[in-house]
């Protein structure tokens, strides 16, 4: 099959061996996939991953290796998305939350398991979710990052009286913004790109350029989505004392941080990663979140290297790979 | 009066002007004071503080400038300790918790207010606490850092089923250990000094040298009390995924931190600073905490520079200043 393979660098392979599903896994024909900032970081050495890249996708089930004694609702031909943290079919980790931190987990296209930038992929049946008919393939590709945005609400109680700032107008920032707007909190999104912020303005979400910050340490909650080390210190300085800083960015490398300031201001930091697919599917199906304006380009799989070059350009949002 | 003054370096002054209490403040004759790790950091430039150093003390009220309309329970001759975060008598911040993060606050011997390494000091009457007769002057000096240890229990729900590790066997680590032991959690204190850990062993608290850690990421809560940047990464690596890292150390300088690991492991970080004096006084009065073994030396005020040199030596715990 065709695949984008990361070894020391990214390469396109026309004849990569097709995956062999294990008991309890499905073989899925990938329809469409999305390039994530994590994929770009992986190509820079993050996690030291080698294999088929990619973890955001939608596809059609080709075949299933049902696991004896475990009922499931899936059949060949079903259109599905898949959670990325995988455990064996007999594992006691039975939901996204426990799987996400299971020490035995493998992670689709990120750690110890081939991903989805290929004609076919395999995933545990337990990780699959049906995609409602009113969600397009393009939209379904966003379920995984949108679920990660939803995870913030699993971890932090966001109240209508909270002043909340999101730092970063990249893909994840724009998704987090739409999810947090659903709480009716007092929200502002701070980013450097007027054209990206306009996507949110069109949905009635307040936005600011960094230069427009009044310098007051007034936010109850700041969500750091800049995808880079530099956002941390600004996020800290925007928070009121005893505020909550939610970290969403993952990137290769270390950050020089003023930990003493966290102590003096009694800040709570919350690391936040993968989230609930069911919530993301509901937000898309009910049109509470609009992902269409985030799509900046699409490429066929055999032009995957060009797609990656495009995705790395400054100011570019989601680049899709059309696979089937 | 006599005082230890920090300008660009620490100096002893035989004739420093006595403090003038503002309305709502008490003038206190300092009896005994303690050198804290924060004092050592201040002499290295932390906070850029200039003035009379010191914030851990016990003393006798000399006189009071009662504030009209605000009742209090204090009179000249009372033996008292004082919370360190100070606001004006007419401030709406009426308890330790709000004062600790009041943007208008000054902090005794740390920020914008002379401290206690002097014959007399001044403090808001609202900050004073009577010292019960069964608490000695030596013990009362520990109320401020012991309150800071108690603050952990204000911020984090420590359960009897939690595996908790404290990193650091310095003064603050030994106090946090005794406070957390009161919760009946599954506690271990990790430090580099067998002689300091023995203070805890004698009280039935489990201890370990770093070399004795089994390398398992098994702790629900880790409290970082090493007083240095290096403890952060070890604390993070000892935590189970979704564990809580309590930061207690304040020090000059920045830390190189792996923030992405906090995201991937969904760690919660809690900065923790000043705490409730009433709780600390109760723990001392009921003998649930023993501070006597932490006292390593005492000096008269006019030998304060020697006291600081002693306090900076490796392995030294509390150095007291006998003032009256």
PDB file of N, CA and C in Angstrom, chain B residues 2-14 35 39-40 43 51 53 117 297-313 319-322:
ATOM      1  N   UNK B   2      19.305  47.758  67.043  1.00  0.00           N
ATOM      2  CA  UNK B   2      20.196  46.888  66.269  1.00  0.00           C
ATOM      3  C   UNK B   2      19.402  46.214  65.133  1.00  0.00           C
ATOM      4  N   UNK B   3      20.045  45.965  63.998  1.00  0.00           N
ATOM      5  CA  UNK B   3      19.326  45.336  62.879  1.00  0.00           C
ATOM      6  C   UNK B   3      20.313  44.716  61.897  1.00  0.00           C
ATOM      7  N   UNK B   4      19.854  43.667  61.191  1.00  0.00           N
ATOM      8  CA  UNK B   4      20.604  43.108  60.057  1.00  0.00           C
ATOM      9  C   UNK B   4      19.970  43.651  58.787  1.00  0.00           C
ATOM     10  N   UNK B   5      20.765  44.428  58.026  1.00  0.00           N
ATOM     11  CA  UNK B   5      20.249  45.144  56.875  1.00  0.00           C
ATOM     12  C   UNK B   5      20.804  44.530  55.593  1.00  0.00           C
ATOM     13  N   UNK B   6      19.942  44.302  54.647  1.00  0.00           N
ATOM     14  CA  UNK B   6      20.390  43.860  53.330  1.00  0.00           C
ATOM     15  C   UNK B   6      20.330  45.044  52.376  1.00  0.00           C
ATOM     16  N   UNK B   7      21.495  45.475  51.882  1.00  0.00           N
ATOM     17  CA  UNK B   7      21.490  46.397  50.745  1.00  0.00           C
ATOM     18  C   UNK B   7      22.067  45.579  49.590  1.00  0.00           C
ATOM     19  N   UNK B   8      23.254  45.904  49.116  1.00  0.00           N
ATOM     20  CA  UNK B   8      23.824  44.999  48.119  1.00  0.00           C
ATOM     21  C   UNK B   8      24.415  43.770  48.795  1.00  0.00           C
ATOM     22  N   UNK B   9      24.772  43.956  50.072  1.00  0.00           N
ATOM     23  CA  UNK B   9      25.149  42.778  50.855  1.00  0.00           C
ATOM     24  C   UNK B   9      24.582  42.932  52.255  1.00  0.00           C
ATOM     25  N   UNK B  10      24.658  41.888  53.025  1.00  0.00           N
ATOM     26  CA  UNK B  10      24.100  41.907  54.369  1.00  0.00           C
ATOM     27  C   UNK B  10      25.063  42.616  55.321  1.00  0.00           C
ATOM     28  N   UNK B  11      24.531  43.449  56.213  1.00  0.00           N
ATOM     29  CA  UNK B  11      25.379  44.173  57.166  1.00  0.00           C
ATOM     30  C   UNK B  11      24.667  44.285  58.512  1.00  0.00           C
ATOM     31  N   UNK B  12      25.455  44.374  59.556  1.00  0.00           N
ATOM     32  CA  UNK B  12      24.906  44.597  60.893  1.00  0.00           C
ATOM     33  C   UNK B  12      24.962  46.090  61.198  1.00  0.00           C
ATOM     34  N   UNK B  13      23.839  46.649  61.692  1.00  0.00           N
ATOM     35  CA  UNK B  13      23.805  48.064  62.063  1.00  0.00           C
ATOM     36  C   UNK B  13      23.449  48.172  63.542  1.00  0.00           C
ATOM     37  N   UNK B  14      24.239  48.932  64.272  1.00  0.00           N
ATOM     38  CA  UNK B  14      23.984  49.076  65.712  1.00  0.00           C
ATOM     39  C   UNK B  14      22.950  50.161  65.986  1.00  0.00           C
ATOM     40  N   UNK B  35      16.390  32.043  60.664  1.00  0.00           N
ATOM     41  CA  UNK B  35      16.866  32.278  59.299  1.00  0.00           C
ATOM     42  C   UNK B  35      16.268  31.208  58.393  1.00  0.00           C
ATOM     43  N   UNK B  39      15.537  33.796  53.166  1.00  0.00           N
ATOM     44  CA  UNK B  39      16.494  34.847  53.552  1.00  0.00           C
ATOM     45  C   UNK B  39      17.819  34.663  52.821  1.00  0.00           C
ATOM     46  N   UNK B  40      18.246  33.406  52.724  1.00  0.00           N
ATOM     47  CA  UNK B  40      19.509  33.140  52.015  1.00  0.00           C
ATOM     48  C   UNK B  40      19.360  33.507  50.537  1.00  0.00           C
ATOM     49  N   UNK B  43      19.562  37.252  49.985  1.00  0.00           N
ATOM     50  CA  UNK B  43      20.931  37.789  49.981  1.00  0.00           C
ATOM     51  C   UNK B  43      21.624  37.534  48.640  1.00  0.00           C
ATOM     52  N   UNK B  51      16.542  46.177  52.848  1.00  0.00           N
ATOM     53  CA  UNK B  51      15.919  46.570  54.116  1.00  0.00           C
ATOM     54  C   UNK B  51      16.301  45.583  55.203  1.00  0.00           C
ATOM     55  N   UNK B  53      16.186  42.358  57.071  1.00  0.00           N
ATOM     56  CA  UNK B  53      15.821  41.018  56.628  1.00  0.00           C
ATOM     57  C   UNK B  53      15.033  40.288  57.731  1.00  0.00           C
ATOM     58  N   UNK B 117      14.757  40.902  61.808  1.00  0.00           N
ATOM     59  CA  UNK B 117      16.083  40.681  62.392  1.00  0.00           C
ATOM     60  C   UNK B 117      16.569  41.997  62.978  1.00  0.00           C
ATOM     61  N   UNK B 297      21.661  25.782  65.580  1.00  0.00           N
ATOM     62  CA  UNK B 297      22.574  26.779  66.162  1.00  0.00           C
ATOM     63  C   UNK B 297      21.772  28.001  66.564  1.00  0.00           C
ATOM     64  N   UNK B 298      22.344  28.790  67.454  1.00  0.00           N
ATOM     65  CA  UNK B 298      21.727  30.078  67.805  1.00  0.00           C
ATOM     66  C   UNK B 298      22.826  31.116  67.999  1.00  0.00           C
ATOM     67  N   UNK B 299      22.547  32.338  67.606  1.00  0.00           N
ATOM     68  CA  UNK B 299      23.528  33.429  67.666  1.00  0.00           C
ATOM     69  C   UNK B 299      22.829  34.670  68.216  1.00  0.00           C
ATOM     70  N   UNK B 300      23.580  35.527  68.921  1.00  0.00           N
ATOM     71  CA  UNK B 300      23.001  36.828  69.260  1.00  0.00           C
ATOM     72  C   UNK B 300      22.905  37.686  67.993  1.00  0.00           C
ATOM     73  N   UNK B 301      22.030  38.677  68.033  1.00  0.00           N
ATOM     74  CA  UNK B 301      21.790  39.495  66.841  1.00  0.00           C
ATOM     75  C   UNK B 301      23.063  40.147  66.310  1.00  0.00           C
ATOM     76  N   UNK B 302      23.930  40.611  67.207  1.00  0.00           N
ATOM     77  CA  UNK B 302      25.130  41.310  66.722  1.00  0.00           C
ATOM     78  C   UNK B 302      26.133  40.359  66.073  1.00  0.00           C
ATOM     79  N   UNK B 303      25.875  39.051  66.151  1.00  0.00           N
ATOM     80  CA  UNK B 303      26.687  38.087  65.390  1.00  0.00           C
ATOM     81  C   UNK B 303      25.877  37.511  64.219  1.00  0.00           C
ATOM     82  N   UNK B 304      24.968  38.349  63.723  1.00  0.00           N
ATOM     83  CA  UNK B 304      24.058  37.915  62.665  1.00  0.00           C
ATOM     84  C   UNK B 304      24.765  37.471  61.394  1.00  0.00           C
ATOM     85  N   UNK B 305      25.874  38.146  61.051  1.00  0.00           N
ATOM     86  CA  UNK B 305      26.573  37.750  59.817  1.00  0.00           C
ATOM     87  C   UNK B 305      27.147  36.342  59.969  1.00  0.00           C
ATOM     88  N   UNK B 306      27.676  36.044  61.151  1.00  0.00           N
ATOM     89  CA  UNK B 306      28.173  34.687  61.410  1.00  0.00           C
ATOM     90  C   UNK B 306      27.016  33.692  61.363  1.00  0.00           C
ATOM     91  N   UNK B 307      25.868  34.114  61.872  1.00  0.00           N
ATOM     92  CA  UNK B 307      24.689  33.237  61.834  1.00  0.00           C
ATOM     93  C   UNK B 307      24.324  32.889  60.389  1.00  0.00           C
ATOM     94  N   UNK B 308      24.380  33.899  59.504  1.00  0.00           N
ATOM     95  CA  UNK B 308      24.071  33.647  58.087  1.00  0.00           C
ATOM     96  C   UNK B 308      25.096  32.710  57.455  1.00  0.00           C
ATOM     97  N   UNK B 309      26.372  32.935  57.780  1.00  0.00           N
ATOM     98  CA  UNK B 309      27.389  32.029  57.226  1.00  0.00           C
ATOM     99  C   UNK B 309      27.133  30.601  57.667  1.00  0.00           C
ATOM    100  N   UNK B 310      26.748  30.461  58.948  1.00  0.00           N
ATOM    101  CA  UNK B 310      26.459  29.128  59.468  1.00  0.00           C
ATOM    102  C   UNK B 310      25.255  28.515  58.731  1.00  0.00           C
ATOM    103  N   UNK B 311      24.209  29.349  58.551  1.00  0.00           N
ATOM    104  CA  UNK B 311      22.970  28.844  57.933  1.00  0.00           C
ATOM    105  C   UNK B 311      23.193  28.396  56.491  1.00  0.00           C
ATOM    106  N   UNK B 312      24.196  28.986  55.837  1.00  0.00           N
ATOM    107  CA  UNK B 312      24.465  28.631  54.443  1.00  0.00           C
ATOM    108  C   UNK B 312      25.279  27.361  54.275  1.00  0.00           C
ATOM    109  N   UNK B 313      25.829  26.868  55.402  1.00  0.00           N
ATOM    110  CA  UNK B 313      26.660  25.668  55.285  1.00  0.00           C
ATOM    111  C   UNK B 313      25.815  24.460  54.934  1.00  0.00           C
ATOM    112  N   UNK B 319      18.950  27.983  61.981  1.00  0.00           N
ATOM    113  CA  UNK B 319      19.810  28.828  62.813  1.00  0.00           C
ATOM    114  C   UNK B 319      18.924  29.939  63.383  1.00  0.00           C
ATOM    115  N   UNK B 320      18.922  30.048  64.698  1.00  0.00           N
ATOM    116  CA  UNK B 320      18.092  31.055  65.377  1.00  0.00           C
ATOM    117  C   UNK B 320      18.912  32.280  65.733  1.00  0.00           C
ATOM    118  N   UNK B 321      18.238  33.406  65.831  1.00  0.00           N
ATOM    119  CA  UNK B 321      18.847  34.626  66.349  1.00  0.00           C
ATOM    120  C   UNK B 321      18.175  34.951  67.679  1.00  0.00           C
ATOM    121  N   UNK B 322      18.984  35.002  68.741  1.00  0.00           N
ATOM    122  CA  UNK B 322      18.486  35.420  70.056  1.00  0.00           C
ATOM    123  C   UNK B 322      18.542  36.930  70.093  1.00  0.00           C
TER     124      UNK B 322
END
